[in-house]
Coordinates of C-alpha atoms in Angstrom, one line a residue:
X177 CA -5.8 28.1 18.3
X178 CA -4.2 25.0 18.9
X179 CA -6.0 22.8 20.9
X180 CA -4.4 20.5 23.7
X181 CA -0.9 18.5 22.2
X182 CA -2.4 14.9 23.0
X183 CA -5.8 16.0 20.3
X184 CA -5.8 17.8 17.2
X185 CA -2.9 19.5 15.3
X186 CA -3.8 21.2 11.5
X187 CA -0.9 20.8 8.8
X188 CA -0.2 22.5 5.5
X189 CA -1.2 20.5 2.3
X190 CA 1.3 18.4 0.8
X191 CA 1.5 20.3 -2.1
X192 CA 2.3 23.6 -1.0
X193 CA 4.6 21.3 1.6
X194 CA 6.5 20.5 -1.2
X195 CA 6.7 23.7 -2.9
X196 CA 7.9 25.6 0.8
X197 CA 11.2 23.0 0.6
X198 CA 11.9 23.2 -2.8
X199 CA 12.0 27.2 -2.6
X200 CA 14.2 26.9 0.8
X201 CA 16.5 24.0 -0.6
X202 CA 17.1 26.9 -3.5
X203 CA 16.7 30.1 -0.9
X204 CA 19.1 28.7 1.7
X205 CA 21.0 24.9 0.3
X206 CA 20.3 22.9 3.0
X207 CA 19.3 19.2 2.6
X208 CA 19.4 15.5 4.3
X209 CA 19.8 13.5 2.3
X210 CA 18.4 12.4 -0.9
X211 CA 14.2 13.5 -1.7
X212 CA 12.2 12.0 -4.8
X213 CA 10.4 14.2 -6.4
X214 CA 7.6 14.7 -8.6
X215 CA 8.0 12.1 -11.0
X216 CA 7.8 8.5 -12.3
X217 CA 9.3 6.5 -9.9
X218 CA 9.2 3.4 -13.0
X219 CA 12.0 3.4 -15.3
X220 CA 10.9 2.9 -17.7
X221 CA 7.9 5.3 -17.2
X222 CA 7.4 8.4 -18.9
X223 CA 3.5 9.6 -18.7
X224 CA 3.2 12.4 -16.3
X225 CA 2.1 12.3 -12.3
X226 CA -1.0 14.2 -10.6
X227 CA -0.3 15.4 -7.0
X228 CA -2.6 14.8 -4.9
X229 CA -4.2 12.5 -2.7
X230 CA -8.3 12.0 -1.3
X231 CA -8.9 10.2 -4.6
X232 CA -9.9 6.7 -4.8
X233 CA -8.0 4.6 -5.6
X234 CA -8.8 1.6 -9.7
X235 CA -6.6 -1.6 -9.6
X236 CA -7.1 -3.0 -12.7
X237 CA -3.7 -5.1 -11.6
X238 CA -3.4 -5.5 -7.7
X239 CA -1.1 -7.6 -5.4
X240 CA 0.2 -9.9 -2.8
X241 CA 3.0 -8.7 -1.2
X242 CA 4.3 -10.5 1.3
X243 CA 7.1 -8.5 4.7
X244 CA 9.1 -10.1 7.0
X245 CA 8.3 -7.1 9.4
X246 CA 5.5 -4.9 9.5
X247 CA 8.0 -1.7 8.9
X248 CA 8.3 -2.4 6.1
X249 CA 5.1 -4.0 5.5
X250 CA 3.1 -0.4 6.5
X251 CA 5.2 1.4 3.9
X252 CA 3.9 -0.7 1.0
X253 CA 0.8 -1.0 2.1
X254 CA 0.4 3.5 2.2
X255 CA 2.3 2.7 -1.7
X256 CA 0.3 0.4 -2.4
X257 CA -2.8 1.2 -1.4
X258 CA -6.0 -0.4 -2.4
X259 CA -4.1 -2.4 -5.1
X260 CA -2.3 -4.9 -2.5
X261 CA -3.0 -6.9 -0.8
X262 CA 0.3 -7.0 2.1
X263 CA 0.8 -9.5 5.0
X264 CA 3.4 -8.6 7.4
X265 CA 4.9 -12.0 9.2
X266 CA 6.4 -9.8 12.4
X267 CA 2.9 -7.3 13.3
X268 CA 3.2 -6.6 16.4
X269 CA 6.3 -4.7 19.3
X270 CA 5.1 -7.7 21.4
X271 CA 6.9 -10.2 19.1
X272 CA 10.8 -10.6 19.7
X273 CA 12.7 -10.4 16.2
X274 CA 15.6 -11.8 17.2
X275 CA 14.6 -15.5 18.5
X276 CA 11.7 -15.6 15.3
X277 CA 11.5 -19.4 14.2
X278 CA 8.8 -18.9 11.1
X279 CA 6.0 -21.0 10.5
X280 CA 5.2 -23.3 7.3
X281 CA 2.0 -21.2 7.2
X282 CA 4.9 -18.1 6.8
X283 CA 7.6 -19.7 4.2
X284 CA 4.4 -20.6 2.5
X285 CA 3.1 -16.9 2.6
X286 CA 6.6 -15.9 1.4
X287 CA 6.9 -18.3 -1.9
X288 CA 3.5 -17.6 -3.5
X289 CA 3.9 -14.1 -2.3
X290 CA 4.2 -11.6 -6.1
X291 CA 6.7 -9.4 -4.6
X292 CA 8.8 -9.8 -1.6
X293 CA 10.3 -7.0 0.9
X294 CA 13.1 -8.0 2.8
X295 CA 16.0 -6.0 5.6
X296 CA 18.1 -8.2 4.8
X297 CA 21.4 -6.9 7.1
X298 CA 20.8 -10.8 8.5
X299 CA 17.9 -9.4 10.4
X300 CA 14.7 -11.2 9.2
X301 CA 17.7 -13.9 7.8
X302 CA 15.1 -16.9 8.5
X303 CA 13.3 -16.0 5.5
X304 CA 15.3 -16.8 3.8
X305 CA 14.7 -20.4 3.8
X306 CA 11.8 -20.0 2.1
X307 CA 11.7 -21.0 -1.8
X308 CA 11.8 -17.0 -3.5
X309 CA 12.4 -17.4 -7.0
X310 CA 13.5 -13.6 -8.4
X311 CA 12.5 -14.5 -12.1
X312 CA 8.4 -14.7 -10.5
X313 CA 8.8 -12.7 -8.2
X314 CA 10.1 -8.8 -7.6
X315 CA 11.8 -9.4 -4.4
X316 CA 12.8 -5.8 -2.8
X317 CA 15.8 -6.3 -0.7
X318 CA 16.6 -3.0 1.4
X319 CA 20.4 -4.1 2.6
X320 CA 21.0 -4.8 -0.9
X321 CA 19.9 -0.9 -1.9
X322 CA 21.0 0.0 1.0
X323 CA 25.2 -1.6 -0.7
X324 CA 25.4 -4.3 2.2
X325 CA 25.4 -7.5 1.2
X326 CA 25.4 -10.9 2.4
X327 CA 30.0 -10.3 2.1
X328 CA 29.7 -7.7 4.2
X329 CA 28.7 -9.9 8.2
X330 CA 30.7 -12.7 10.0
X331 CA 27.6 -15.6 10.0
X332 CA 30.4 -17.7 12.1
X333 CA 28.3 -16.1 15.3
X334 CA 24.7 -15.9 13.7
X335 CA 23.0 -18.1 16.0
X336 CA 25.0 -16.2 19.1
X337 CA 24.8 -12.2 17.7
X338 CA 21.3 -12.3 15.8
X339 CA 20.4 -9.5 16.5
X340 CA 22.1 -6.9 17.2
X341 CA 24.8 -5.1 15.7
X342 CA 26.8 -7.5 13.1
X343 CA 30.9 -7.0 12.1
X344 CA 29.8 -3.4 13.2
X345 CA 27.0 -2.9 10.7
X346 CA 23.4 -1.8 12.1
X347 CA 20.5 -4.6 10.5
X348 CA 18.0 -1.9 11.1
X349 CA 17.4 0.0 8.0
X350 CA 14.6 1.0 8.5
X351 CA 15.7 3.3 10.4
X352 CA 17.8 5.0 8.0
X353 CA 15.6 7.7 6.1
X354 CA 17.2 7.5 3.3
X355 CA 16.9 3.5 3.2
X356 CA 13.9 3.9 3.5
X357 CA 13.6 6.8 0.2
X358 CA 15.5 4.1 -1.5
X359 CA 13.1 1.0 -0.5
X360 CA 10.3 3.9 -1.7
X361 CA 11.5 4.4 -5.1
X362 CA 12.4 0.1 -5.4
X363 CA 8.4 -0.7 -4.0
X364 CA 6.9 1.9 -6.5
X365 CA 8.3 0.4 -9.3
X366 CA 8.1 -3.0 -8.8
X367 CA 4.4 -2.2 -8.4
X368 CA 4.7 -0.1 -11.5
X369 CA 6.0 -3.1 -13.5
X370 CA 3.9 -6.0 -12.4
X371 CA 0.9 -3.6 -13.3
X372 CA 2.2 -2.2 -16.5
X373 CA 3.3 1.5 -17.3
X374 CA -0.5 2.1 -18.7
X375 CA -2.2 0.3 -16.4
X376 CA -4.7 2.2 -14.5
X377 CA -3.3 0.2 -11.1
X378 CA 0.5 2.3 -12.1
X379 CA -1.6 5.4 -12.5
X380 CA -2.8 4.4 -8.7
X381 CA 0.7 4.1 -7.7
X382 CA 2.4 6.7 -8.9
X383 CA -0.2 9.1 -7.3
X384 CA 1.0 7.2 -4.1
X385 CA 4.0 7.6 -3.9
X386 CA 3.7 11.5 -5.0
X387 CA 1.8 11.4 -2.1
X388 CA 4.2 10.5 0.0
X389 CA 6.5 11.9 -1.4
X390 CA 5.4 14.9 0.2
X391 CA 5.5 13.7 3.1
X392 CA 9.0 13.0 2.8
X393 CA 9.8 16.2 2.0
X394 CA 8.3 17.7 4.9
X395 CA 10.1 15.8 6.9
X396 CA 13.7 16.6 5.3
X397 CA 12.6 20.1 5.8
X398 CA 11.7 19.1 9.6
X399 CA 15.6 18.0 10.3
X400 CA 17.2 20.6 7.7
X401 CA 15.3 23.7 9.7
X402 CA 16.1 22.3 12.9
X403 CA 19.8 22.4 12.2
X404 CA 19.3 26.1 10.2
X405 CA 18.1 26.1 14.0
X406 CA 20.9 25.1 15.5
X407 CA 19.7 22.0 17.1
X408 CA 21.6 19.8 18.6
X409 CA 21.0 17.0 21.5
X410 CA 23.5 14.9 22.9
X411 CA 22.1 11.9 23.6
X412 CA 23.2 7.8 25.9
X413 CA 21.6 4.6 24.4
X414 CA 20.9 0.8 25.9
X415 CA 21.4 0.0 22.7
X416 CA 21.7 1.2 19.4
X417 CA 18.8 0.2 17.7
X418 CA 17.7 3.8 16.3
X419 CA 21.4 5.9 15.7
X420 CA 20.7 5.8 11.8
X421 CA 18.2 8.5 12.5
X422 CA 19.9 10.0 15.5
X423 CA 22.9 10.6 12.9
X424 CA 20.7 12.0 10.1
X425 CA 19.2 14.4 13.2
X426 CA 22.3 15.2 14.3
X427 CA 21.8 13.6 17.0
X428 CA 25.5 13.3 19.4
X429 CA 26.2 9.2 20.5
X430 CA 27.7 10.2 24.1
X431 CA 27.4 6.9 25.4
X432 CA 30.3 5.1 26.7
X433 CA 32.0 3.1 23.6
X434 CA 33.1 0.1 26.1
X435 CA 29.2 -0.6 26.7
X436 CA 27.9 0.5 23.2
X437 CA 30.4 -2.5 22.3
X438 CA 29.8 -4.8 25.5
X439 CA 25.8 -4.4 24.7
X440 CA 26.5 -5.1 21.3
X441 CA 28.2 -8.2 21.5
X442 CA 25.5 -9.8 23.9
X443 CA 27.9 -9.3 26.8
X444 CA 27.3 -8.1 29.7
X445 CA 29.2 -4.4 30.3
X446 CA 31.7 -4.6 33.2
X447 CA 30.7 -2.5 36.3
X448 CA 33.7 0.0 35.4
X449 CA 31.6 0.6 31.7
X450 CA 27.9 0.7 33.2
X451 CA 29.5 2.7 35.8
X452 CA 31.0 4.9 33.1
X453 CA 27.4 5.1 31.6
X454 CA 25.2 5.6 34.8
X455 CA 27.7 8.9 35.1
X456 CA 27.0 9.6 32.0
X457 CA 23.6 10.1 31.8
X458 CA 23.4 11.5 34.6
X459 CA 25.8 14.6 34.1
X460 CA 24.8 18.3 32.8
X461 CA 26.4 16.7 28.6
X462 CA 23.0 14.4 27.7
X463 CA 20.0 15.6 27.1
X464 CA 18.3 12.7 26.6
X465 CA 18.0 8.4 27.4
X466 CA 17.1 6.6 24.4
X467 CA 15.3 3.6 25.3
X468 CA 13.8 0.4 22.8
X469 CA 11.2 -1.7 26.0
X470 CA 11.5 -5.3 23.4
X471 CA 15.1 -5.2 24.9
X472 CA 15.8 -3.9 29.1
X473 CA 17.9 -6.0 31.2
X474 CA 19.0 -5.0 34.2
X475 CA 21.7 -2.5 33.0
X476 CA 19.1 -0.9 30.7
X477 CA 16.9 -0.9 33.6
X478 CA 19.4 0.7 35.5
X479 CA 20.4 2.9 33.1
X480 CA 16.8 3.8 33.2
X481 CA 16.2 5.2 36.5
X482 CA 19.1 7.0 36.5
X483 CA 17.9 9.2 33.9
X484 CA 14.1 9.5 35.5
X485 CA 16.0 10.9 39.1
X486 CA 18.2 13.1 36.9
X487 CA 15.2 14.3 35.3
X488 CA 16.4 13.9 31.7
X489 CA 14.5 12.6 28.6
X490 CA 13.7 9.7 28.4
X491 CA 13.1 8.1 24.1
X492 CA 11.8 4.6 23.8
X493 CA 11.6 3.6 20.6
X494 CA 10.1 0.2 19.9
X495 CA 11.8 -1.9 17.3
X496 CA 8.3 -2.9 15.7
X497 CA 5.8 -0.1 14.5
X498 CA 3.3 0.5 17.0
X499 CA 0.4 -0.6 17.2
X500 CA -0.7 3.0 16.9
X501 CA 1.5 4.2 14.1
X502 CA -0.8 4.3 10.7
X503 CA 3.1 5.0 8.1
X504 CA 6.3 4.5 8.8
X505 CA 7.2 7.2 7.8
X506 CA 4.8 8.4 10.5
X507 CA 6.4 7.0 13.7
X508 CA 9.5 8.9 12.3
X509 CA 9.0 11.7 12.9
X510 CA 7.9 11.6 15.6
X511 CA 11.0 9.8 16.7
X512 CA 12.6 13.0 15.3
X513 CA 10.3 15.6 17.3
X514 CA 10.6 14.3 20.5
X515 CA 14.9 14.1 19.9
X516 CA 14.9 17.3 18.8
X517 CA 12.9 18.1 21.2
X518 CA 12.9 22.0 20.1
X519 CA 8.5 23.0 19.8
X520 CA 7.2 23.1 23.3
X521 CA 3.9 24.4 22.2
X522 CA 2.9 21.3 19.9
X523 CA 4.5 19.3 23.1
X524 CA 7.7 18.3 21.8
X525 CA 10.2 19.9 24.8
X526 CA 13.3 18.3 27.3
X527 CA 11.6 16.8 30.4
X528 CA 14.7 18.9 32.2
X529 CA 13.1 22.5 30.9
X530 CA 9.7 22.2 32.4
X531 CA 10.1 24.5 35.4
X532 CA 7.8 25.4 38.3
X533 CA 4.8 28.1 38.4
X534 CA 2.5 29.8 40.1
X535 CA -0.3 31.4 39.9
X536 CA 0.4 34.7 38.7
X537 CA 0.7 33.5 35.7
X538 CA -3.4 32.6 35.4
X539 CA -4.3 35.9 36.3
X540 CA -6.8 37.3 36.0
X541 CA -10.5 37.4 34.1
X542 CA -10.9 34.3 32.2
X543 CA -14.1 33.9 29.3
X544 CA -15.1 30.9 28.2
X545 CA -14.5 29.8 24.3
X546 CA -17.8 27.0 24.2
X547 CA -20.1 29.8 24.4
X548 CA -18.5 31.5 21.4
X549 CA -18.8 27.9 19.0
X550 CA -22.1 27.1 19.9
X551 CA -23.9 30.6 18.6
X552 CA -21.6 30.3 15.3
X553 CA -18.5 32.9 15.9
X554 CA -15.7 30.0 15.5
X555 CA -17.6 29.5 11.9
X556 CA -14.5 30.3 10.1
X557 CA -11.6 28.7 12.2
X558 CA -13.5 25.5 11.7
X559 CA -13.5 26.4 7.7
X560 CA -9.4 27.2 8.3
X561 CA -9.0 24.1 10.1
X562 CA -11.3 21.3 7.9
X563 CA -9.1 23.8 4.7
X564 CA -5.8 22.9 6.1
X565 CA -6.4 19.3 8.1
X566 CA -8.5 16.0 7.9
X567 CA -11.9 17.3 8.8
X568 CA -14.4 18.8 7.4
X569 CA -15.7 22.3 8.9
X570 CA -18.5 20.8 10.7
X571 CA -16.5 17.2 11.9
X572 CA -14.4 20.3 13.8
X573 CA -17.5 21.7 15.0
X574 CA -18.1 18.6 16.3
X575 CA -15.0 18.0 17.4
X576 CA -14.8 21.2 19.2
X577 CA -18.3 21.3 20.6
X578 CA -16.8 18.4 22.9
X579 CA -13.6 19.7 23.5
X580 CA -15.1 23.2 24.6
X581 CA -18.0 22.4 26.5
X582 CA -18.2 23.9 30.1
X583 CA -21.2 25.5 32.1
X584 CA -18.6 27.8 33.3
X585 CA -18.8 31.1 31.8
X586 CA -16.1 33.3 33.3
X587 CA -13.0 32.6 35.6
X588 CA -11.5 35.4 38.0
X589 CA -8.0 34.7 39.4
X590 CA -7.3 36.6 41.8
X591 CA -3.6 37.0 44.5
X592 CA -5.0 32.5 45.9
X593 CA -8.0 32.3 45.2
X594 CA -10.7 31.1 42.0
X595 CA -13.3 32.1 41.3
X596 CA -15.5 29.8 39.0
X597 CA -19.0 31.7 37.0
X598 CA -22.1 30.4 35.4
X599 CA -26.3 29.9 35.5
X600 CA -25.8 27.7 38.8
X601 CA -24.2 31.3 40.8
X602 CA -20.5 31.8 41.9
X603 CA -18.7 29.7 44.0
X604 CA -14.8 31.4 45.1
X605 CA -11.7 28.5 46.9
X606 CA -8.3 29.6 48.0
X607 CA -5.5 27.1 46.0
X608 CA -2.2 26.2 46.4
X609 CA 0.5 24.7 44.0
X610 CA 1.1 20.9 44.2
X611 CA 3.9 21.0 41.4
X612 CA 3.4 19.7 37.4
X613 CA 2.7 16.8 35.4
X614 CA 4.3 15.4 32.4
X615 CA 1.6 13.7 30.3
X616 CA 2.6 11.4 27.2
X617 CA 0.9 11.8 24.9
X618 CA -0.5 8.4 22.0
X619 CA 0.7 10.3 18.8
X620 CA 4.4 10.4 20.8
X621 CA 4.1 14.5 21.9
X622 CA 3.6 15.3 25.8
X623 CA 1.5 17.5 27.8
X624 CA 2.5 19.8 30.5
X625 CA -0.2 20.0 33.0
X626 CA 0.4 22.9 36.1
X627 CA -1.8 21.5 39.1
X628 CA -3.6 23.6 42.2
X629 CA -5.3 21.9 45.4
X630 CA -8.8 23.3 47.4
X631 CA -7.3 24.5 50.6
X632 CA -9.3 25.6 53.2
X633 CA -13.2 25.7 54.0
X634 CA -14.5 24.4 50.4
X635 CA -17.8 25.1 48.8
X636 CA -20.1 22.8 48.3
X637 CA -19.6 22.8 44.2
X638 CA -15.5 24.6 44.4
X639 CA -13.9 22.4 42.1
X640 CA -10.8 20.6 44.5
X641 CA -8.9 20.3 42.3
X642 CA -7.4 22.4 39.3
X643 CA -5.1 21.7 36.4
X644 CA -4.2 24.7 33.8
X645 CA -2.9 23.3 30.3
X646 CA -1.3 26.6 27.6
X647 CA 1.0 24.8 26.3
X648 CA 4.0 26.4 28.4
X649 CA 6.0 24.3 30.4
X650 CA 8.1 27.2 32.1
X651 CA 6.9 30.5 33.8
X652 CA 5.7 33.2 31.8
X653 CA 1.2 34.7 31.7
X654 CA -0.2 32.7 30.1
X655 CA -2.4 34.6 26.7
X656 CA -4.8 31.9 26.9
X657 CA -5.4 28.1 29.0
X658 CA -7.1 24.8 28.8
X659 CA -8.0 23.7 32.6
X660 CA -9.6 19.9 34.0
X661 CA -12.1 20.3 37.4
X662 CA -12.1 17.7 39.4
X663 CA -12.4 16.2 43.4
X664 CA -8.7 14.7 42.4
X665 CA -5.3 15.4 40.2
X666 CA -5.5 12.1 39.7
X667 CA -9.1 11.7 38.5
X668 CA -8.3 15.0 36.9
X669 CA -5.1 14.3 34.3
X670 CA -7.6 11.0 32.6
X671 CA -9.4 13.7 31.0
X672 CA -7.8 14.3 27.5
X673 CA -11.2 14.4 25.5
X674 CA -12.7 17.0 27.4
X675 CA -10.5 20.5 28.0
X676 CA -12.7 23.8 28.8
X677 CA -10.2 27.6 26.9
X678 CA -10.3 30.6 28.6
X679 CA -9.5 33.6 26.9
X680 CA -9.7 37.3 28.5
X681 CA -12.0 38.7 28.5
X682 CA -10.8 41.8 28.1
X683 CA -10.0 40.5 24.3
X684 CA -13.2 40.6 21.6
X685 CA -15.4 37.8 19.9
X686 CA -13.3 39.5 17.1
X687 CA -10.1 39.4 19.0
X688 CA -10.5 35.7 20.1
X689 CA -11.4 34.9 16.9
X690 CA -8.8 36.4 14.5
X691 CA -5.6 35.1 16.9
X692 CA -7.4 31.3 16.5
X693 CA -6.6 31.5 12.7
X694 CA -3.7 33.2 13.8
X695 CA -2.2 30.1 15.4

């Protein structure tokens, strides 16, 4: 069975996903954007490419790589592995790229780099102050890869409009999956060209590129599946930095054009434009509000408040790669999941789809799975997780040892009463429903806790508050649940590492194992 949404989840191997995706394209004819699959990414390379990961990097040539921003720097590092020492000059969400002034040391790093990675499209024009040498350096300019040149922009107002769209173009190209794919190919080609086609470094780079391509195929499959299922989201945005990604996903922009034009030109929306935007975000035709927490003006704050008051989903996206995101593609995948919001069981859902539930959803007799884990009866489950996850079976066992641990062996829920049974005896108390809380997790997904508070004379040993999580967001009988207990809901809601798990007492050990393996 899956852990709570804030914890581990498994995924299929890249090879399995890649083959499944290729088969899906053949059957369904569905594809979003281009895919580079299982091929050398240097034009002059003919060596075979091995798909796989976990092998040690072998580098007879190494690279000094400097990227203007960490979005592209993270991709350069992922593709280069141990063969690349990557420096991102803007590397924090606390930095404002629009007001960035490079230091002499920054410019020196750019001029000394073997490979330079720039966004272009005037976003990082400050990097052009460095003495770059295309004869000596490999320069990857993503805007150029996308066919965007300096002639496409109006330079007359560079100083005034340095942070937003120029001549109608959106310079935030790392939010374009197509641009990311082109950048990955260009970086891979630059690495191989510089290292030499027959070098051990080139072999390492190809391996990283193929692993990355498999992840990209998985991402494209995610979008294609949503489109095939007819998932389409309508949104309002405080600013349109991720419009490339939203367009790729198939989301529909409902932001009033007058408001968007004002924001993109760093002007204040008129009272009428703001009123129109507030009415739109609060209306039934909009699923979510997209915000940039780095650029929350008074107008953006008003839209944010309107979305909260109308119980709309709020998707918060910074310009720079967040510190808790390992790779650019991982970040884009999380944002895509947030926008599609079509997988509640794994924590991807719309706020407005969450509904109240009653204690009846948890009624019955329940048994802890912790004794099964300690007795070794869940070993098959741990082995299955290790086969597709990123831990060994022993590491998963240790992880679930912490998560499942509980002194309460069984729970009986009948009417408004809960009876907790363990070695210390039995204790029963009555509970009232106190609503729910939606928790935001670091991975970008969310969870819902349904809250119950003890009433009347609460006996010693009975928890004052109880919170249930069963991956559901609406009324329905729980098939299993995670339970969190304590003295206050505020404190209990902070618990993320310890999630005692219970299945119906009527299920045998083997039935529970089969159920877990099925999920």
